[in-house]
Coordinates of C-alpha atoms in Angstrom, one line a residue:
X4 CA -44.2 -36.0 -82.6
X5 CA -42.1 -38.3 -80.3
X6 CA -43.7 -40.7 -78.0
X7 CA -41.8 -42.4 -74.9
X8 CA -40.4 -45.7 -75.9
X9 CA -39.6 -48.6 -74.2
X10 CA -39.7 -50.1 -71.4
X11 CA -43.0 -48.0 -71.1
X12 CA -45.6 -48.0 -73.2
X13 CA -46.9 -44.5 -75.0
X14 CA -50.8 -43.7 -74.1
X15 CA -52.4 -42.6 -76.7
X16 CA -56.2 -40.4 -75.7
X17 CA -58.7 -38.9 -77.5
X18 CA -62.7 -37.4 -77.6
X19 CA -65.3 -39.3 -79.3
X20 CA -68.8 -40.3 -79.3
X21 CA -70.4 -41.8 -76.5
X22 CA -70.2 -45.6 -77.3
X23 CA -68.3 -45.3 -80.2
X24 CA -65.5 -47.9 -81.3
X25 CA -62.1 -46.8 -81.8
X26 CA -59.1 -48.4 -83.3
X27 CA -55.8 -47.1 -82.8
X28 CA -53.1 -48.3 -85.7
X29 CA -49.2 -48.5 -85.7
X30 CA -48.0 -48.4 -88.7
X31 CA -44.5 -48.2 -90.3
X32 CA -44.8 -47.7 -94.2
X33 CA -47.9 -50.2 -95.6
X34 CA -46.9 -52.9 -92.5
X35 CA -49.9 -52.5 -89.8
X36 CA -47.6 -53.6 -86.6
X37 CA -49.8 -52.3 -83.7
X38 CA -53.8 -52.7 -83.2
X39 CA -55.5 -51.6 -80.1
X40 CA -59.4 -51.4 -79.6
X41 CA -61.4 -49.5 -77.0
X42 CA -64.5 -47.6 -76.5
X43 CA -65.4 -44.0 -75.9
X44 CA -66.4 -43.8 -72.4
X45 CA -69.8 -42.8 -71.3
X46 CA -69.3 -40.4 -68.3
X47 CA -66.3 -38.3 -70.4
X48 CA -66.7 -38.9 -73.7
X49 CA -63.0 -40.1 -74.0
X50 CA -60.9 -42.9 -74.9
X51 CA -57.5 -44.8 -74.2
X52 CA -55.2 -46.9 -74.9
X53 CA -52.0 -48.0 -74.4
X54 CA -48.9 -48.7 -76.8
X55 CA -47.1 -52.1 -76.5
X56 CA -43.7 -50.8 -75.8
X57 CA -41.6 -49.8 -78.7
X58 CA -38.0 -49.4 -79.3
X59 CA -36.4 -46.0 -80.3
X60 CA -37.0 -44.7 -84.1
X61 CA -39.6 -44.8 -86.5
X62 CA -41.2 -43.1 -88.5
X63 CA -45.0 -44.3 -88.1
X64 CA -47.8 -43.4 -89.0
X65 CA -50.3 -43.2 -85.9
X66 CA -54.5 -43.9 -87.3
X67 CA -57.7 -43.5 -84.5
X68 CA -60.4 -44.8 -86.1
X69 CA -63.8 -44.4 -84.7
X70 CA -66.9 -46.2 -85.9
X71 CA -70.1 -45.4 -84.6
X72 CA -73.2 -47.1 -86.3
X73 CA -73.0 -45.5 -89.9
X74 CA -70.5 -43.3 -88.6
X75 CA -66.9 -43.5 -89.5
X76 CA -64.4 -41.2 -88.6
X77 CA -60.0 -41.6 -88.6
X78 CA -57.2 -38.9 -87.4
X79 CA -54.0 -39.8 -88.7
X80 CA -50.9 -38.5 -87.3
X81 CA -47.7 -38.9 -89.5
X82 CA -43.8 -38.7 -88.5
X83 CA -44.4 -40.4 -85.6
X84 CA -41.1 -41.5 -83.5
X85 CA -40.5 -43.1 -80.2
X86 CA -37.9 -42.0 -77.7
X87 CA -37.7 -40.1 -74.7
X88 CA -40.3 -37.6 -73.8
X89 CA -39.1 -34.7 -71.3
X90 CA -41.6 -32.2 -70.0
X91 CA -40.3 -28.4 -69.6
X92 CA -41.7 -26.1 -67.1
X93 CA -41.3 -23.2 -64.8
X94 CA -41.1 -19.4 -65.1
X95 CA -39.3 -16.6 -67.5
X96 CA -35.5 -18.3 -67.2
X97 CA -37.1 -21.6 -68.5
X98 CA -39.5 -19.4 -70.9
X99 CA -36.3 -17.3 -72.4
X100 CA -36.2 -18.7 -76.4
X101 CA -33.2 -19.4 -78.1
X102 CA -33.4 -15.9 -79.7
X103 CA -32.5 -14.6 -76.5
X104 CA -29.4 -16.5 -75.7
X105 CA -25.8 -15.7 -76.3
X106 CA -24.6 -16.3 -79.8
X107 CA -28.6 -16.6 -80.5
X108 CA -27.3 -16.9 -84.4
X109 CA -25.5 -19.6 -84.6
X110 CA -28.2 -21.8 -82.2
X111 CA -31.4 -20.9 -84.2
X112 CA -29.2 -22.4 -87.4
X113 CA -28.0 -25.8 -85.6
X114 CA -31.4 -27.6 -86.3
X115 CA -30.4 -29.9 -89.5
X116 CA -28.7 -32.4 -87.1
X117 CA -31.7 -32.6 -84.3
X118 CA -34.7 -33.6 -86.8
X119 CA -35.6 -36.2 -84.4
X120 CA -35.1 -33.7 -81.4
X121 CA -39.3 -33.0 -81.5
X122 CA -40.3 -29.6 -79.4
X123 CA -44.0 -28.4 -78.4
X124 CA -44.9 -25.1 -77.0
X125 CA -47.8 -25.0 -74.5
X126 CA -50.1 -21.8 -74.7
X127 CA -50.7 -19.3 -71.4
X128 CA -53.8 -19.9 -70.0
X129 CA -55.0 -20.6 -66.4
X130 CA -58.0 -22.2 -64.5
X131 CA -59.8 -22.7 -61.6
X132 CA -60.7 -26.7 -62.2
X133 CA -58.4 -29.0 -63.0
X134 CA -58.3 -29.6 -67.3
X135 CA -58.5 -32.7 -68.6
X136 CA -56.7 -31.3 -71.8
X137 CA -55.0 -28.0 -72.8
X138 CA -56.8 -24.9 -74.3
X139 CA -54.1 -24.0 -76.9
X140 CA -50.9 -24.5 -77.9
X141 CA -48.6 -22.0 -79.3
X142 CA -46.8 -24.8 -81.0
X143 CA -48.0 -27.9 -82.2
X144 CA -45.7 -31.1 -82.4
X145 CA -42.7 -29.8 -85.0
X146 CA -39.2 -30.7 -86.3
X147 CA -37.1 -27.4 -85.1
X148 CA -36.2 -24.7 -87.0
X149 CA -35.0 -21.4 -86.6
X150 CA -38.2 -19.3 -86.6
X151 CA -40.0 -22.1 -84.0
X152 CA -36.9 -22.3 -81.6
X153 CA -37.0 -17.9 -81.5
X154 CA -40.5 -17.1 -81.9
X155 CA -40.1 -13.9 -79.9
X156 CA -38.9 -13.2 -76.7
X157 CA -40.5 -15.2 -74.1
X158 CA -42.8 -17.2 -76.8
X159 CA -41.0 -20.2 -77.8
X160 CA -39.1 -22.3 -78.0
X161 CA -37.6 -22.4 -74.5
X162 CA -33.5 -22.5 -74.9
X163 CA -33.1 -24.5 -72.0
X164 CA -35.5 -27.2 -72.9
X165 CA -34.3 -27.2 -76.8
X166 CA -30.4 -27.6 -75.3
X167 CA -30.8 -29.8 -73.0
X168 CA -32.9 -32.1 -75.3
X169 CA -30.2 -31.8 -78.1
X170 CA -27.4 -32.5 -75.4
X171 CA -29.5 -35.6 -74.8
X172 CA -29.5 -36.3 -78.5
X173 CA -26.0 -35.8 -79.0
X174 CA -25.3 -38.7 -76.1
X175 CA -28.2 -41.4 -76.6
X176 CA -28.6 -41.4 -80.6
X177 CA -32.6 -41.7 -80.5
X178 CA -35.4 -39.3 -80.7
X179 CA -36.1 -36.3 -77.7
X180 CA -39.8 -35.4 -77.0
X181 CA -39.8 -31.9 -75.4
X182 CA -43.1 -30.2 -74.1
X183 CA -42.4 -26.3 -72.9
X184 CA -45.0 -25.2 -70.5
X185 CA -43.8 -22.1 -68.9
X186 CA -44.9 -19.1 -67.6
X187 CA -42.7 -15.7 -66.5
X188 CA -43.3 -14.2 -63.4
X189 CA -44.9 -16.7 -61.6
X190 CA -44.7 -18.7 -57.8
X191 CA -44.7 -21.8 -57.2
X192 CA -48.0 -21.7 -55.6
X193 CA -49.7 -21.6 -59.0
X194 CA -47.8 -24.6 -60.4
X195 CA -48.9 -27.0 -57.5
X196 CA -52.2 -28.5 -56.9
X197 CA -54.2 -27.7 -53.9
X198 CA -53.2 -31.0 -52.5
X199 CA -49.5 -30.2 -52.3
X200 CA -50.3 -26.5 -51.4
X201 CA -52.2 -28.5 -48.3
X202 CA -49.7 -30.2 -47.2
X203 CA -47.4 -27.5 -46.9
X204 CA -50.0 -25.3 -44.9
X205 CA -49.7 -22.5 -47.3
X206 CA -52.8 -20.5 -46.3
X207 CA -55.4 -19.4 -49.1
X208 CA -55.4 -15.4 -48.2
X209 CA -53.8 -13.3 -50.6
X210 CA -50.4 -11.7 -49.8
X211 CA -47.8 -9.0 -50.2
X212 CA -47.2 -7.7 -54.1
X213 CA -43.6 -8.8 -55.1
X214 CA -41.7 -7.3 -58.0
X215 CA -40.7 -11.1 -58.8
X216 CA -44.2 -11.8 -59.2
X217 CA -45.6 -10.3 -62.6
X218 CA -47.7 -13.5 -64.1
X219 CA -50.6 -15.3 -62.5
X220 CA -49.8 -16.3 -58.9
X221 CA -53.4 -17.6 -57.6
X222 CA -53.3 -21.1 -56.2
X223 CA -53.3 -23.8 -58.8
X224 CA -54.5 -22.0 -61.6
X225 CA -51.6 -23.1 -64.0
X226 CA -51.3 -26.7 -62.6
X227 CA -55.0 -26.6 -64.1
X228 CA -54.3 -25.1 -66.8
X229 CA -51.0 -26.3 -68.2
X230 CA -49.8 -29.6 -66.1
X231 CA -52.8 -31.3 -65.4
X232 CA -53.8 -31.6 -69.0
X233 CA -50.6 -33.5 -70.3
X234 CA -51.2 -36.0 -67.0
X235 CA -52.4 -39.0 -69.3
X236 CA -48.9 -38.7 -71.3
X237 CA -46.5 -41.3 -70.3
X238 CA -43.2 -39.0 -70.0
X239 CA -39.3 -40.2 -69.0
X240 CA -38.7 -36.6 -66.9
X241 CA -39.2 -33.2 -65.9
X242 CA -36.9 -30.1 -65.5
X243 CA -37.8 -27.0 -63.8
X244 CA -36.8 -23.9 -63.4
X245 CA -37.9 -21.2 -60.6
X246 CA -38.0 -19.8 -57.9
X247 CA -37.5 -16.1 -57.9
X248 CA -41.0 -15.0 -57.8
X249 CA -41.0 -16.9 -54.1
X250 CA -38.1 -14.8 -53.0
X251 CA -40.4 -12.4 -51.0
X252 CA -43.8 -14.8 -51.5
X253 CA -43.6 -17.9 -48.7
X254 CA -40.1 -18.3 -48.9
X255 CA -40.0 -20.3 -45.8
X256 CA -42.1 -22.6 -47.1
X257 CA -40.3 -23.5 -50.4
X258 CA -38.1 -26.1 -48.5
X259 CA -41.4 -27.9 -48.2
X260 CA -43.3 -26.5 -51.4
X261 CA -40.9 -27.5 -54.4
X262 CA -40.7 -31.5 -52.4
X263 CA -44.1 -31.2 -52.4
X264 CA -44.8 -30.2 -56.0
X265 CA -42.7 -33.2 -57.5
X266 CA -44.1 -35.9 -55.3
X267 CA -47.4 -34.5 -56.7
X268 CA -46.6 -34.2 -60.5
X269 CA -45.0 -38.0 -59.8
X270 CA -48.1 -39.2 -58.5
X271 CA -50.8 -37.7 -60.6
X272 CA -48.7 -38.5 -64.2
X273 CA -47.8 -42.1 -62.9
X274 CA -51.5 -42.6 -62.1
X275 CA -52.9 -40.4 -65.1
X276 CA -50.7 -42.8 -67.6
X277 CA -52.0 -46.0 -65.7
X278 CA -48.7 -46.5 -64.8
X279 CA -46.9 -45.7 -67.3
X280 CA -44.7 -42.8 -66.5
X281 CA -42.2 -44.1 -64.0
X282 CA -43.7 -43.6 -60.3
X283 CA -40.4 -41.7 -59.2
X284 CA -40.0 -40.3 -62.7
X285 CA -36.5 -37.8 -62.6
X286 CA -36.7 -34.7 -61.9
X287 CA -34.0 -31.8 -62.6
X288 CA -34.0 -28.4 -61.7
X289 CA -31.8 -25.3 -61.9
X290 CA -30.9 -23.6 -58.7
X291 CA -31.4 -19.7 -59.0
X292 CA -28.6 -17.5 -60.5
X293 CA -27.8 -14.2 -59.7
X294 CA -29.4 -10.9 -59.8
X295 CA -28.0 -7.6 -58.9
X296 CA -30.7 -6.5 -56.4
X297 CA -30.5 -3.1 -54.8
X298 CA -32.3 -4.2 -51.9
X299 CA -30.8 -4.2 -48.2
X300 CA -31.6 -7.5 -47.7
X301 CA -29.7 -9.8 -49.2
X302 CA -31.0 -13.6 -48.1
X303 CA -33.7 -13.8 -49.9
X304 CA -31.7 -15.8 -53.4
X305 CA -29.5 -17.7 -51.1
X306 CA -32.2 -18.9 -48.7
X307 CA -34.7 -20.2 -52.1
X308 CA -31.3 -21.7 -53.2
X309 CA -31.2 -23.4 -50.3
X310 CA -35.2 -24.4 -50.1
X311 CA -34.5 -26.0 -53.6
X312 CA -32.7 -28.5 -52.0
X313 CA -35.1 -28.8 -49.1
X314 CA -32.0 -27.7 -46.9
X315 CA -29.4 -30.3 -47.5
X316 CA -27.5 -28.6 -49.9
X317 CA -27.5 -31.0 -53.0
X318 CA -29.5 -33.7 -54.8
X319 CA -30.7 -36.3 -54.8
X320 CA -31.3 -36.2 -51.1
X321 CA -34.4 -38.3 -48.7
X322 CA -36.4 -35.7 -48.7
X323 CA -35.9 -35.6 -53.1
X324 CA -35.1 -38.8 -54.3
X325 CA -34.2 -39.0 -58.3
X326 CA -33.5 -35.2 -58.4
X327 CA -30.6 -33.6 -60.0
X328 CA -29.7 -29.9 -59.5
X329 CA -28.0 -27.4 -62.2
X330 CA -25.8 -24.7 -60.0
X331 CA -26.0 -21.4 -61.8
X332 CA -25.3 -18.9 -59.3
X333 CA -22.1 -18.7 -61.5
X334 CA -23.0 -17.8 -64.6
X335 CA -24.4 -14.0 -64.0
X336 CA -25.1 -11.6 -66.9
X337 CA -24.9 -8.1 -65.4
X338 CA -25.2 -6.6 -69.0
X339 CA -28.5 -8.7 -69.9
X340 CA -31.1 -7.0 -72.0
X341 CA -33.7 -8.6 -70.0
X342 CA -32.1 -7.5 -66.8
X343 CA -29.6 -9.1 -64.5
X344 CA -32.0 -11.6 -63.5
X345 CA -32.1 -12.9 -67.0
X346 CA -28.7 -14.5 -67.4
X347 CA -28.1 -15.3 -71.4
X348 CA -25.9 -18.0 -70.7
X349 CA -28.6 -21.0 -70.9
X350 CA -25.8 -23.6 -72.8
X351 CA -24.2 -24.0 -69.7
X352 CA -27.0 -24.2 -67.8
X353 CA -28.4 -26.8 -70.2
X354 CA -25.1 -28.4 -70.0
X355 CA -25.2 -29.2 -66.5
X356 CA -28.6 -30.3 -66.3
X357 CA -27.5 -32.9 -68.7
X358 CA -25.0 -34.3 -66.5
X359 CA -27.5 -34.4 -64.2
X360 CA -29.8 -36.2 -66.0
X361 CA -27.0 -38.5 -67.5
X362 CA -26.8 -40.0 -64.2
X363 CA -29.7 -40.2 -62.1
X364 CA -32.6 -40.8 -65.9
X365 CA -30.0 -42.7 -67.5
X366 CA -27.5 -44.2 -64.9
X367 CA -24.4 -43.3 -66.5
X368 CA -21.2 -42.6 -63.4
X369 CA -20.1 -39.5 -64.7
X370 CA -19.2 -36.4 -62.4
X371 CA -22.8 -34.4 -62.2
X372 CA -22.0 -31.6 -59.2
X373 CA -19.6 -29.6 -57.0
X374 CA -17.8 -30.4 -54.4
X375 CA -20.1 -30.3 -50.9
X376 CA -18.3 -30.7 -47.8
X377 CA -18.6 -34.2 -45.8
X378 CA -16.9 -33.4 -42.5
X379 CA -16.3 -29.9 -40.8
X380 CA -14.6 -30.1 -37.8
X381 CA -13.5 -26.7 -35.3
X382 CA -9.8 -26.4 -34.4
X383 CA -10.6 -23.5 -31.5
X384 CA -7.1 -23.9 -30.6
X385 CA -5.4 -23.2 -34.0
X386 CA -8.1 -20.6 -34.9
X387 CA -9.2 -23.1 -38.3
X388 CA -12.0 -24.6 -39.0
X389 CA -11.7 -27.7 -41.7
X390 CA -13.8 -28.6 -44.2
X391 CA -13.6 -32.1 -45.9
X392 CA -15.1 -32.1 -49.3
X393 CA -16.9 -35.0 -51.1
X394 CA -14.9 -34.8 -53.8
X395 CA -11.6 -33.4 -55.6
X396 CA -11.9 -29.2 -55.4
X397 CA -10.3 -26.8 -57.3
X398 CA -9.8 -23.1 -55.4
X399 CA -10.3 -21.0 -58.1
X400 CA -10.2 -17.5 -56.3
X401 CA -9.2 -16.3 -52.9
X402 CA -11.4 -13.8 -51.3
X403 CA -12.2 -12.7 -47.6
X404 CA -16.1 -13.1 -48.3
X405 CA -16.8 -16.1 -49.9
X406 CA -17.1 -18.3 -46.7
X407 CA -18.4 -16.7 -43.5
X408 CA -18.6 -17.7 -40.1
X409 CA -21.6 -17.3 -37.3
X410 CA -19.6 -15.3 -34.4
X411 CA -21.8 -16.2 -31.0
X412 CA -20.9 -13.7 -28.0
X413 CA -23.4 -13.1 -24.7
X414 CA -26.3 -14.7 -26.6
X415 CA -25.8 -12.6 -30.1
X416 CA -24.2 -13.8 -33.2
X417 CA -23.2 -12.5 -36.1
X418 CA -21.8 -13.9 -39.7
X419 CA -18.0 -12.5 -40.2
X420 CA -15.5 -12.9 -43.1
X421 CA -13.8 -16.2 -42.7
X422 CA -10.5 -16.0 -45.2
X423 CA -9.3 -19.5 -46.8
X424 CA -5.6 -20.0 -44.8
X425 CA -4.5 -23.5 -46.7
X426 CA -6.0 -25.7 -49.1
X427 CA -5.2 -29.1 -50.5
X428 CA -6.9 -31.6 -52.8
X429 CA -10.3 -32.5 -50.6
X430 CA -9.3 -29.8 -47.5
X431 CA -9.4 -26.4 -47.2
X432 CA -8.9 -24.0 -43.7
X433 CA -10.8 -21.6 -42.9
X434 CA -9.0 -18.6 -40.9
X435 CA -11.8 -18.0 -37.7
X436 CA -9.0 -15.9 -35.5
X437 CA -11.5 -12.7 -36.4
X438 CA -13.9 -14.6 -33.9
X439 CA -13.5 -13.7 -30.6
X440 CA -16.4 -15.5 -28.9
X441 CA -17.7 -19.7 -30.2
X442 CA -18.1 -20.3 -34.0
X443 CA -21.5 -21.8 -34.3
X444 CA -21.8 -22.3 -38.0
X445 CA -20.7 -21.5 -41.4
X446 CA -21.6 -20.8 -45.0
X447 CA -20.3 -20.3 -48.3
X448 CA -21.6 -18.2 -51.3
X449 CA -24.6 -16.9 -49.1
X450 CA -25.5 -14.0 -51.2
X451 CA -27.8 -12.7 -54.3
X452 CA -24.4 -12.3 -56.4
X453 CA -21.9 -14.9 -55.2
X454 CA -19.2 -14.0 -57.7
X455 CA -18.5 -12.6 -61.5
X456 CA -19.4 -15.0 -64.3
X457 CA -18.0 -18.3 -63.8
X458 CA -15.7 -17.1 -61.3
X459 CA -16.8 -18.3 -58.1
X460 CA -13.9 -19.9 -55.2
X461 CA -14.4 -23.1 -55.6
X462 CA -15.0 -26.1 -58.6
X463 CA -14.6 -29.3 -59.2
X464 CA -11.4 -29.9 -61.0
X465 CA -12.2 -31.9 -64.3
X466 CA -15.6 -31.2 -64.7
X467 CA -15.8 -27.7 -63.7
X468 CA -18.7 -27.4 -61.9
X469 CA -19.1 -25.3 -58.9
X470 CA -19.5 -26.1 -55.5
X471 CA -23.1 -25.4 -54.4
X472 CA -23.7 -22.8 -51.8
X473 CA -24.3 -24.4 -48.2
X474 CA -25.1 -23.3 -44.7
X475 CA -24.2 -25.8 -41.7
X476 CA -24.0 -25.8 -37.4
X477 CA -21.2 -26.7 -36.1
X478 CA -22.9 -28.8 -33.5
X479 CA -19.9 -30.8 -31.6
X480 CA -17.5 -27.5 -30.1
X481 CA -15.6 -29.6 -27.7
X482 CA -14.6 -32.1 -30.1
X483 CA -14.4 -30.2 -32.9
X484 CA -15.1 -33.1 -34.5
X485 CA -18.9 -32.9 -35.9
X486 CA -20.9 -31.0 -38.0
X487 CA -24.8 -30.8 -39.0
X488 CA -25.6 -29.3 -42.0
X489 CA -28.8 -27.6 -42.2
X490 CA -29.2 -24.1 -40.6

C-alpha cells in the first residue's frame, strides 16, 4: 500500500482487545526505524497511532503487535511505501474501468512503469449509521495490472483515478496512493452527510424518479457506507466526479450542495486523522460532459455545470477554496457503448485534472483552465458587446449559437443567437444588432451538447483547454462598462 508522506504523518488504526497493548513497527529491511505504542481503547475496541512523518519511497515492512496478558498477537503488512494518497469518488464516469476507455489495450498493458502507482477498490454497500470502517473491498491494496485496472465494466479499477494518479507519477517521481469509492447512478444527496444535507435545506421527503438516478439515492447512506469509514486516513486530495443524477433531483440546490459536501469531507477527515489530513485538503472535480438528451428541456447539464462552480464559473473561487475543475463538455462520445453519457475519452479528462492538481496540491504556475471573461462591457450604439478574457484565447470555430444573448422587451426576455463579429488575442465582439429591445445578459456553451468532440469555439492557445461555459448580467447599461457574473 502507499501511505501519505511528509509533512504529514500516516495514521495507522486497528481492532483489538479491550486493554490490550499494541506496538506499531517501521521497518525497512532488518533496521527497526519507527516504534509507536498505544492501547486499545475501552469504549470501541480500537487503536491509533500516528506515523512520524516520512519522506517518499520505501519499501517497509509495517508490524501491529498486540499483547494482552498471555496473549500475543502481530499483523504484518509488507511493500509498504509512502507518498501521496488521493481518494477517488463519485458516480458511473468516475466508476468506468480502464477496460472501458478508448484504446483500453494499450492502457491495461502500461502498468510495468507505475509499480509504485498503488490502487484500492472500495466495495458497494450503503448504511443508515455512520461506519467506522468499510464492509468490503473489491480490491485490496495492489501493484496494478491489467486484470485489476479492467475488472469488468463498472468494477474496477476506475480509469480516471488510475490516469490521473499515473499522470501524477510521471511529474513527482514518488509513490501515488489511490482509493476508488464510486458508485453509478447516484445523487449527491447520498454522498453527503446529514449535516451538509442540513445546511443546504434539502428536505427529507422522497422525490420525483429520474432516469439519471439508477443506484442508491437515500440521504447519506453511501457517506456511511463508503466515506466515513476511510475518515481516520490521513489523505493529500480528493477528485470527484458527478452530477448527472442531480440533473432533475434538487438541481437548484447543487450550487450549495457540492460546497457543502467538501467543506464536510475537509472537516470530518482533518479531524478523523487528528489533524493529519490538511484542513483545506484539494479538491478536483470534473464538470459534466455531454449527453445527447432527447428531452425539450435543455438546462438541466448547463445549469449543474454551473452549480459545480457554485455560480462563478471557475475554481478555485470564495465560495470553493483549493478546488480545481476539469472542463469536459468537449470531449463527447456520441458512439459510446455505454451511451452518450458515458464519454470513453477519460485520458483527457485525467489529463486536465492533473493540471489542476499540479497547481492548486502541488503549487506549480502552469496554465490549468480556459479562458473566462474578466470584463464585459455593452456598446448599444455599435450593436457589440465585448468580452475581455482572463487570458490568451484561441477561436476555434465560428458559429451563430455558441454565445447567446438575453433580449428584454415590455417585461419579457428571451436568449437569441449572438454571432462572434471580431476577435483578437484577449477580445472578442459579439454581434447583438438581432436585439431589438436592452441586452441584459449573456452566455456561452449553455446547452447539454455544447459542440462535437473537442471542437468547441473557444481554447486557450498553448494549452488547449476550453473555455468553461458561463452565464453573466450585464448590470451597468448606460455605461456599458460593467458586468456581474452570476445569473
Amino acid at each position: 500500500m502507499v501511505l501519505q508522506k511528509e509533512p504529514s504523518g500516516a495514521v495507522i488504526w486497528g481492532y483489538g482487545v479491550s486493554g490490550a497493548t499494541v506496538t506499531v513497527t517501521l521497518c525497512q529491511g532488518q533496521t527497526a526505524i519507527m516504534k509507536k505504542v498505544t492501547s486499545v481503547q475501552a469504549h470501541s475496541n480500537s487503536w491509533t497511532v500516528v506515523l512520524d512523518p516520512m519522506r517518499p519511497g520505501g519499501p517497509y515492512e509495517l508490524t501491529a503487535q498486540q499483547t494482552f496478558e498471555r496473549m500475543n498477537f502481530t499483523l504484518r503488512v509488507q511493500n509498504v511505501l509512502f507518498g501521496d494518497v488521493w481518494l477517488c469518488s463519485g458516480q458511473s464516469n468516475m466508476q468506468m474501468t480502464v477496460s472501458q476507455i478508448v484504446n483500453a489495450t494499450s492502457e491495461l498493458l502500461n502498468t510495468a512503469a507505475y509499480q509504485s502507482v498503488r490502487i484500492l477498490s472500495v466495495s458497494l454497500s450503503q448504511a443508515e449509521e455512520e461506519l467506522e470502517d468499510l464492509r468490503k473491498v473489491d480490491l485490496p491494496w495492489s501493484k496494478p495490472t491489467s486484470e485489476n485496472l479492467g475488472h469488468g465494466d463498472f468494477e474496477y479499477m476506475s480509469a480516471v483515478c488510475w490516469l490521473f494518479g499515473r499522470h501524477l507519477y510521471d511529474t513527482l517521481q514518488y509513490p501515488i496512493g489511490l482509493i476508488s469509492s464510486s458508485w453509478g447512478g447516484t445523487p449527491i444527496e447520498a454522498w453527503s452527510s446529514g449535516r451538509s444535507l442540513k445546511a443546504c435545506g434539502v428536505s427529507r421527503q422522497g422525490f420525483l424518479p429520474s432516469d439519471f438516478v439508477t443506484g442508491p439515492s437515500k440521504h447519506s447512506v453511501l457517506w456511511n457506507a463508503m466515506i466515513h469509514p476511510l475518515h481516520n486516513m490521513t489523505l493529500k486530495g480528493v477528485i470527484w466526479y458527478q452530477g448527472e443524477s442531480n440533473v432533475n433531483l434538487n438541481r437548484d440546490l447543487y450550487n450549495c450542495t457540492f460546497p457543502a459536501l467538501i467543506e464536510d469531507w475537509r472537516q470530518t477527515f482533518h479531524r478523523g486523522s487528528q489533524g493529519q489530513t490538511e484542513r483545506f485538503f484539494p479538491f478536483g472535480f470534473v464538470q459534466l460532459s455531454s449527453y445527447l438528451s432527447g428531452a425539450t428541456s435543455d438546462d438541466g447539464f448547463p445549469e449543474i455545470r454551473w452549480h459545480q462552480t457554485a455560480d462563478f464559473g471557475s475554481v478555485p473561487n470564495v465560495m470553493m477554496p483549493r478546488t480545481f475543475m476539469a472542463v469536459a463538455m468537449d470531449l463527447c462520445d456520441r458512439d459510446s457503448p455505454f451511451g452518450s453519457i458515458h464519454p470513453r475519452d477519460k485520458q483527457t479528462v485525467a489529463y486536465r485534472l492533473h493540471l489542476g492538481a499540479r497547481a492548486v496540491a502541488y503549487g506549480e504556475k502552469l496554465t490549468f483552465q480556459g479562458p473566462v471573461p474578466q470584463k464585459i462591457e455593452l456598446l448599444a450604439s455599435q450593436g457589440l458587446l465585448n468580452l475581455t478574457y482572463s487570458q490568451e484565447i484561441q477561436v476555434q470555430r465560428q458559429d451563430n449559437e455558441t454565445f447567446e444573448i438575453s433580449c428584454c422587451s415590455d417585461h419579457w426576455c428571451k436568449w437569441l443567437p449572438a454571432p462572434v463579429d471580431t476577435f483578437s488575442t484577449w477580445t472578442l465582439a459579439l454581434n447583438i444588432k438581432s436585439c431589438p429591445g436592452t441586452v441584459a445578459a449573456v452566455r456561452y456553451a449553455w446547452t447539454t451538447w455544447p459542440c462535437e468532440y473537442k471542437q468547441c469555439a473557444l481554447y486557450h492557445p498553448t494549452s488547449a483547454l476550453p473555455a468553461p461555459p458561463f452565464t453573466a448580467v450585464i448590470t451597468d447599461r448606460a455605461s456599458g462598462s460593467n458586468s456581474k457574473q452570476g445569473c
